[in-house]
């Protein structure tokens, strides 16, 4: 994304006869700030977050893969208890994706924000749970939830060859 943004910006600035005065080449990716230096440091950091927030280290590690050093911030910004069925990802990350990252559809949550497209245990129960959170957040209406679940299952199969488990 960064490379694409820089390329597009350079082309636009060139057309406007303006110079590129800065790039993001040296800027850390979000979540890379204060990143642990070793696997042991990372394990210790995840354990500390798990202890403070009441999650398992595995659940924190799954969240860490999405948010890096910003994991604790993401989990506490919009607290929600529990985890997503079948995938053990904290529910708070779904609420964070909706409120802070502007996820508006089930497809967006599954494919981009929570990266569940790649989770081998993704099931319809998980999708229904996410659709319900979208309803609770006022992003979709209750009558859209079931249709979004079915459309997501179909899209994952058609576009990515992903089989969604029927029971999680």
PDB file of C-alpha atoms in Angstrom:
ATOM      1  CA  UNK A   1       0.000   0.000   0.000  1.00  0.00           C
ATOM      2  CA  UNK A   2       2.808   2.335   0.880  1.00  0.00           C
ATOM      3  CA  UNK A   3       4.574   1.774  -2.436  1.00  0.00           C
ATOM      4  CA  UNK A   4       1.350   2.339  -4.377  1.00  0.00           C
ATOM      5  CA  UNK A   5       0.657   5.559  -2.468  1.00  0.00           C
ATOM      6  CA  UNK A   6       4.144   6.870  -3.144  1.00  0.00           C
ATOM      7  CA  UNK A   7       3.954   5.975  -6.830  1.00  0.00           C
ATOM      8  CA  UNK A   8       0.567   7.639  -7.299  1.00  0.00           C
ATOM      9  CA  UNK A   9       1.653  10.706  -5.347  1.00  0.00           C
ATOM     10  CA  UNK A  10       4.814  11.043  -7.455  1.00  0.00           C
ATOM     11  CA  UNK A  11       2.775  10.856 -10.682  1.00  0.00           C
ATOM     12  CA  UNK A  12       0.261  13.422  -9.497  1.00  0.00           C
ATOM     13  CA  UNK A  13       2.952  15.775  -8.273  1.00  0.00           C
ATOM     14  CA  UNK A  14       4.811  15.373 -11.573  1.00  0.00           C
ATOM     15  CA  UNK A  15       1.674  16.365 -13.506  1.00  0.00           C
ATOM     16  CA  UNK A  16       1.327  19.386 -11.236  1.00  0.00           C
ATOM     17  CA  UNK A  17       5.006  20.230 -11.758  1.00  0.00           C
ATOM     18  CA  UNK A  18       5.614  19.878  -8.044  1.00  0.00           C
ATOM     19  CA  UNK A  19       8.542  18.030  -6.443  1.00  0.00           C
ATOM     20  CA  UNK A  20       8.261  15.066  -4.110  1.00  0.00           C
ATOM     21  CA  UNK A  21       9.558  16.478  -0.849  1.00  0.00           C
ATOM     22  CA  UNK A  22       9.113  13.463   1.429  1.00  0.00           C
ATOM     23  CA  UNK A  23       8.413   9.745   1.357  1.00  0.00           C
ATOM     24  CA  UNK A  24       7.421   7.239   3.998  1.00  0.00           C
ATOM     25  CA  UNK A  25      10.391   4.978   3.254  1.00  0.00           C
ATOM     26  CA  UNK A  26      11.952   5.553   6.673  1.00  0.00           C
ATOM     27  CA  UNK A  27       8.658   5.657   8.587  1.00  0.00           C
ATOM     28  CA  UNK A  28       7.802   2.608  10.660  1.00  0.00           C
ATOM     29  CA  UNK A  29       4.654   0.718   9.823  1.00  0.00           C
ATOM     30  CA  UNK A  30       1.880   1.152  12.402  1.00  0.00           C
ATOM     31  CA  UNK A  31       2.520  -1.275  15.242  1.00  0.00           C
ATOM     32  CA  UNK A  32       6.258  -1.508  14.607  1.00  0.00           C
ATOM     33  CA  UNK A  33       7.067   1.180  17.169  1.00  0.00           C
ATOM     34  CA  UNK A  34       8.765  -0.249  20.264  1.00  0.00           C
ATOM     35  CA  UNK A  35       8.675  -3.736  18.747  1.00  0.00           C
ATOM     36  CA  UNK A  36      10.297  -6.452  20.916  1.00  0.00           C
ATOM     37  CA  UNK A  37      13.854  -7.343  19.896  1.00  0.00           C
ATOM     38  CA  UNK A  38      13.611 -11.104  20.368  1.00  0.00           C
ATOM     39  CA  UNK A  39      11.101 -13.939  20.433  1.00  0.00           C
ATOM     40  CA  UNK A  40      11.539 -14.135  24.201  1.00  0.00           C
ATOM     41  CA  UNK A  41      10.793 -10.405  24.541  1.00  0.00           C
ATOM     42  CA  UNK A  42       7.697 -10.804  22.368  1.00  0.00           C
ATOM     43  CA  UNK A  43       6.480 -13.753  24.421  1.00  0.00           C
ATOM     44  CA  UNK A  44       7.000 -11.758  27.623  1.00  0.00           C
ATOM     45  CA  UNK A  45       5.188  -8.737  26.169  1.00  0.00           C
ATOM     46  CA  UNK A  46       2.207 -10.845  25.037  1.00  0.00           C
ATOM     47  CA  UNK A  47       2.048 -12.551  28.437  1.00  0.00           C
ATOM     48  CA  UNK A  48       1.962  -9.168  30.166  1.00  0.00           C
ATOM     49  CA  UNK A  49      -0.897  -7.951  27.961  1.00  0.00           C
ATOM     50  CA  UNK A  50      -2.752 -11.234  28.498  1.00  0.00           C
ATOM     51  CA  UNK A  51      -2.354 -10.907  32.271  1.00  0.00           C
ATOM     52  CA  UNK A  52      -3.558  -7.292  32.289  1.00  0.00           C
ATOM     53  CA  UNK A  53      -6.537  -7.819  29.995  1.00  0.00           C
ATOM     54  CA  UNK A  54      -7.660 -11.348  30.873  1.00  0.00           C
ATOM     55  CA  UNK A  55      -6.935 -13.054  27.553  1.00  0.00           C
ATOM     56  CA  UNK A  56      -4.788 -16.096  26.882  1.00  0.00           C
ATOM     57  CA  UNK A  57      -1.302 -15.553  25.477  1.00  0.00           C
ATOM     58  CA  UNK A  58      -2.432 -17.281  22.259  1.00  0.00           C
ATOM     59  CA  UNK A  59      -5.303 -14.812  21.870  1.00  0.00           C
ATOM     60  CA  UNK A  60      -2.945 -11.891  22.421  1.00  0.00           C
ATOM     61  CA  UNK A  61      -0.469 -13.364  19.940  1.00  0.00           C
ATOM     62  CA  UNK A  62      -3.259 -13.583  17.312  1.00  0.00           C
ATOM     63  CA  UNK A  63      -4.120  -9.934  17.985  1.00  0.00           C
ATOM     64  CA  UNK A  64      -0.413  -9.033  17.860  1.00  0.00           C
ATOM     65  CA  UNK A  65      -0.160 -10.423  14.339  1.00  0.00           C
ATOM     66  CA  UNK A  66      -2.678  -7.777  13.264  1.00  0.00           C
ATOM     67  CA  UNK A  67      -1.675  -4.779  15.383  1.00  0.00           C
ATOM     68  CA  UNK A  68       1.870  -5.341  16.593  1.00  0.00           C
ATOM     69  CA  UNK A  69       2.931  -3.018  19.394  1.00  0.00           C
ATOM     70  CA  UNK A  70      -0.481  -1.322  19.203  1.00  0.00           C
ATOM     71  CA  UNK A  71      -2.287  -4.488  20.337  1.00  0.00           C
ATOM     72  CA  UNK A  72      -3.068  -3.358  23.860  1.00  0.00           C
ATOM     73  CA  UNK A  73      -4.314  -0.006  22.597  1.00  0.00           C
ATOM     74  CA  UNK A  74      -6.588  -1.712  20.056  1.00  0.00           C
ATOM     75  CA  UNK A  75      -7.960  -4.106  22.662  1.00  0.00           C
ATOM     76  CA  UNK A  76      -8.670  -1.421  25.241  1.00  0.00           C
ATOM     77  CA  UNK A  77      -9.949   1.314  22.911  1.00  0.00           C
ATOM     78  CA  UNK A  78     -13.343  -0.356  22.473  1.00  0.00           C
ATOM     79  CA  UNK A  79     -13.527  -3.096  25.108  1.00  0.00           C
ATOM     80  CA  UNK A  80     -15.614  -6.182  24.487  1.00  0.00           C
ATOM     81  CA  UNK A  81     -15.410  -9.399  26.432  1.00  0.00           C
ATOM     82  CA  UNK A  82     -14.937 -12.758  24.790  1.00  0.00           C
ATOM     83  CA  UNK A  83     -13.444 -14.102  21.612  1.00  0.00           C
ATOM     84  CA  UNK A  84     -14.700 -14.855  18.133  1.00  0.00           C
ATOM     85  CA  UNK A  85     -16.033 -18.394  17.857  1.00  0.00           C
ATOM     86  CA  UNK A  86     -13.602 -20.841  16.334  1.00  0.00           C
ATOM     87  CA  UNK A  87     -10.764 -18.399  15.739  1.00  0.00           C
ATOM     88  CA  UNK A  88      -9.946 -17.204  19.280  1.00  0.00           C
ATOM     89  CA  UNK A  89      -9.478 -13.600  18.212  1.00  0.00           C
ATOM     90  CA  UNK A  90     -10.685 -11.081  20.845  1.00  0.00           C
ATOM     91  CA  UNK A  91     -14.080  -9.550  20.055  1.00  0.00           C
ATOM     92  CA  UNK A  92     -12.622  -6.167  20.964  1.00  0.00           C
ATOM     93  CA  UNK A  93     -10.631  -6.221  17.704  1.00  0.00           C
ATOM     94  CA  UNK A  94     -13.834  -6.477  15.673  1.00  0.00           C
ATOM     95  CA  UNK A  95     -15.268  -3.466  17.473  1.00  0.00           C
ATOM     96  CA  UNK A  96     -11.973  -1.616  17.017  1.00  0.00           C
ATOM     97  CA  UNK A  97     -11.997  -2.376  13.276  1.00  0.00           C
ATOM     98  CA  UNK A  98     -15.528  -1.013  12.975  1.00  0.00           C
ATOM     99  CA  UNK A  99     -15.067   2.082  15.117  1.00  0.00           C
ATOM    100  CA  UNK A 100     -11.449   3.061  14.446  1.00  0.00           C
ATOM    101  CA  UNK A 101     -10.732   1.537  11.024  1.00  0.00           C
ATOM    102  CA  UNK A 102     -14.188   2.198   9.541  1.00  0.00           C
ATOM    103  CA  UNK A 103     -15.024  -1.386   8.541  1.00  0.00           C
ATOM    104  CA  UNK A 104     -18.539  -1.273   7.137  1.00  0.00           C
ATOM    105  CA  UNK A 105     -19.181  -4.760   5.761  1.00  0.00           C
ATOM    106  CA  UNK A 106     -18.635  -8.337   6.811  1.00  0.00           C
ATOM    107  CA  UNK A 107     -16.353  -8.860   3.807  1.00  0.00           C
ATOM    108  CA  UNK A 108     -14.176  -5.964   4.948  1.00  0.00           C
ATOM    109  CA  UNK A 109     -13.872  -7.392   8.466  1.00  0.00           C
ATOM    110  CA  UNK A 110     -13.086 -10.910   7.250  1.00  0.00           C
ATOM    111  CA  UNK A 111     -10.774 -10.146   4.341  1.00  0.00           C
ATOM    112  CA  UNK A 112      -8.904  -7.011   5.355  1.00  0.00           C
ATOM    113  CA  UNK A 113      -9.320  -5.891   8.959  1.00  0.00           C
ATOM    114  CA  UNK A 114      -9.169  -9.229  10.817  1.00  0.00           C
ATOM    115  CA  UNK A 115      -7.497 -11.269   8.052  1.00  0.00           C
ATOM    116  CA  UNK A 116      -9.790 -14.221   8.802  1.00  0.00           C
ATOM    117  CA  UNK A 117      -9.694 -15.185   5.153  1.00  0.00           C
ATOM    118  CA  UNK A 118      -6.518 -17.064   6.039  1.00  0.00           C
ATOM    119  CA  UNK A 119      -7.785 -18.716   9.220  1.00  0.00           C
ATOM    120  CA  UNK A 120      -8.248 -22.469   8.765  1.00  0.00           C
ATOM    121  CA  UNK A 121     -11.034 -22.668  11.365  1.00  0.00           C
ATOM    122  CA  UNK A 122     -13.178 -19.845  10.006  1.00  0.00           C
ATOM    123  CA  UNK A 123     -16.783 -20.939  10.293  1.00  0.00           C
ATOM    124  CA  UNK A 124     -20.273 -19.642   9.680  1.00  0.00           C
ATOM    125  CA  UNK A 125     -20.677 -19.171  13.424  1.00  0.00           C
ATOM    126  CA  UNK A 126     -17.778 -16.694  13.354  1.00  0.00           C
ATOM    127  CA  UNK A 127     -19.364 -14.854  10.434  1.00  0.00           C
ATOM    128  CA  UNK A 128     -22.736 -14.693  12.197  1.00  0.00           C
ATOM    129  CA  UNK A 129     -21.033 -13.330  15.302  1.00  0.00           C
ATOM    130  CA  UNK A 130     -19.263 -10.631  13.275  1.00  0.00           C
ATOM    131  CA  UNK A 131     -22.491  -9.737  11.471  1.00  0.00           C
ATOM    132  CA  UNK A 132     -24.197  -9.343  14.854  1.00  0.00           C
ATOM    133  CA  UNK A 133     -21.432  -6.984  15.987  1.00  0.00           C
ATOM    134  CA  UNK A 134     -21.937  -4.949  12.799  1.00  0.00           C
ATOM    135  CA  UNK A 135     -25.648  -4.776  13.691  1.00  0.00           C
ATOM    136  CA  UNK A 136     -24.890  -3.732  17.289  1.00  0.00           C
ATOM    137  CA  UNK A 137     -22.541  -1.039  16.017  1.00  0.00           C
ATOM    138  CA  UNK A 138     -25.274   0.292  13.702  1.00  0.00           C
ATOM    139  CA  UNK A 139     -23.249  -0.430  10.583  1.00  0.00           C
ATOM    140  CA  UNK A 140     -25.760  -2.831   9.031  1.00  0.00           C
ATOM    141  CA  UNK A 141     -29.421  -3.384   9.823  1.00  0.00           C
ATOM    142  CA  UNK A 142     -30.613  -6.606  11.491  1.00  0.00           C
ATOM    143  CA  UNK A 143     -32.341  -7.722   8.290  1.00  0.00           C
ATOM    144  CA  UNK A 144     -29.020  -7.470   6.379  1.00  0.00           C
ATOM    145  CA  UNK A 145     -27.043  -9.758   8.714  1.00  0.00           C
ATOM    146  CA  UNK A 146     -28.028 -13.159   7.307  1.00  0.00           C
ATOM    147  CA  UNK A 147     -27.638 -11.968   3.727  1.00  0.00           C
ATOM    148  CA  UNK A 148     -24.143 -10.622   4.462  1.00  0.00           C
ATOM    149  CA  UNK A 149     -23.141 -13.944   6.020  1.00  0.00           C
ATOM    150  CA  UNK A 150     -24.306 -15.894   2.978  1.00  0.00           C
ATOM    151  CA  UNK A 151     -22.740 -13.405   0.575  1.00  0.00           C
ATOM    152  CA  UNK A 152     -19.451 -13.589   2.482  1.00  0.00           C
ATOM    153  CA  UNK A 153     -19.432 -17.410   2.414  1.00  0.00           C
ATOM    154  CA  UNK A 154     -20.104 -17.313  -1.319  1.00  0.00           C
ATOM    155  CA  UNK A 155     -17.476 -14.631  -1.994  1.00  0.00           C
ATOM    156  CA  UNK A 156     -14.809 -16.472  -0.016  1.00  0.00           C
ATOM    157  CA  UNK A 157     -15.506 -19.634  -2.017  1.00  0.00           C
ATOM    158  CA  UNK A 158     -15.783 -17.963  -5.413  1.00  0.00           C
ATOM    159  CA  UNK A 159     -12.936 -15.459  -5.173  1.00  0.00           C
ATOM    160  CA  UNK A 160     -10.490 -17.254  -2.912  1.00  0.00           C
ATOM    161  CA  UNK A 161     -11.437 -20.946  -2.951  1.00  0.00           C
ATOM    162  CA  UNK A 162     -11.975 -20.714   0.818  1.00  0.00           C
ATOM    163  CA  UNK A 163     -14.307 -23.270   2.354  1.00  0.00           C
ATOM    164  CA  UNK A 164     -16.050 -21.846   5.397  1.00  0.00           C
ATOM    165  CA  UNK A 165     -16.850 -24.445   8.044  1.00  0.00           C
ATOM    166  CA  UNK A 166     -20.535 -24.971   8.570  1.00  0.00           C
ATOM    167  CA  UNK A 167     -20.103 -25.672  12.280  1.00  0.00           C
ATOM    168  CA  UNK A 168     -17.331 -24.166  14.394  1.00  0.00           C
TER     169      UNK A 168
END
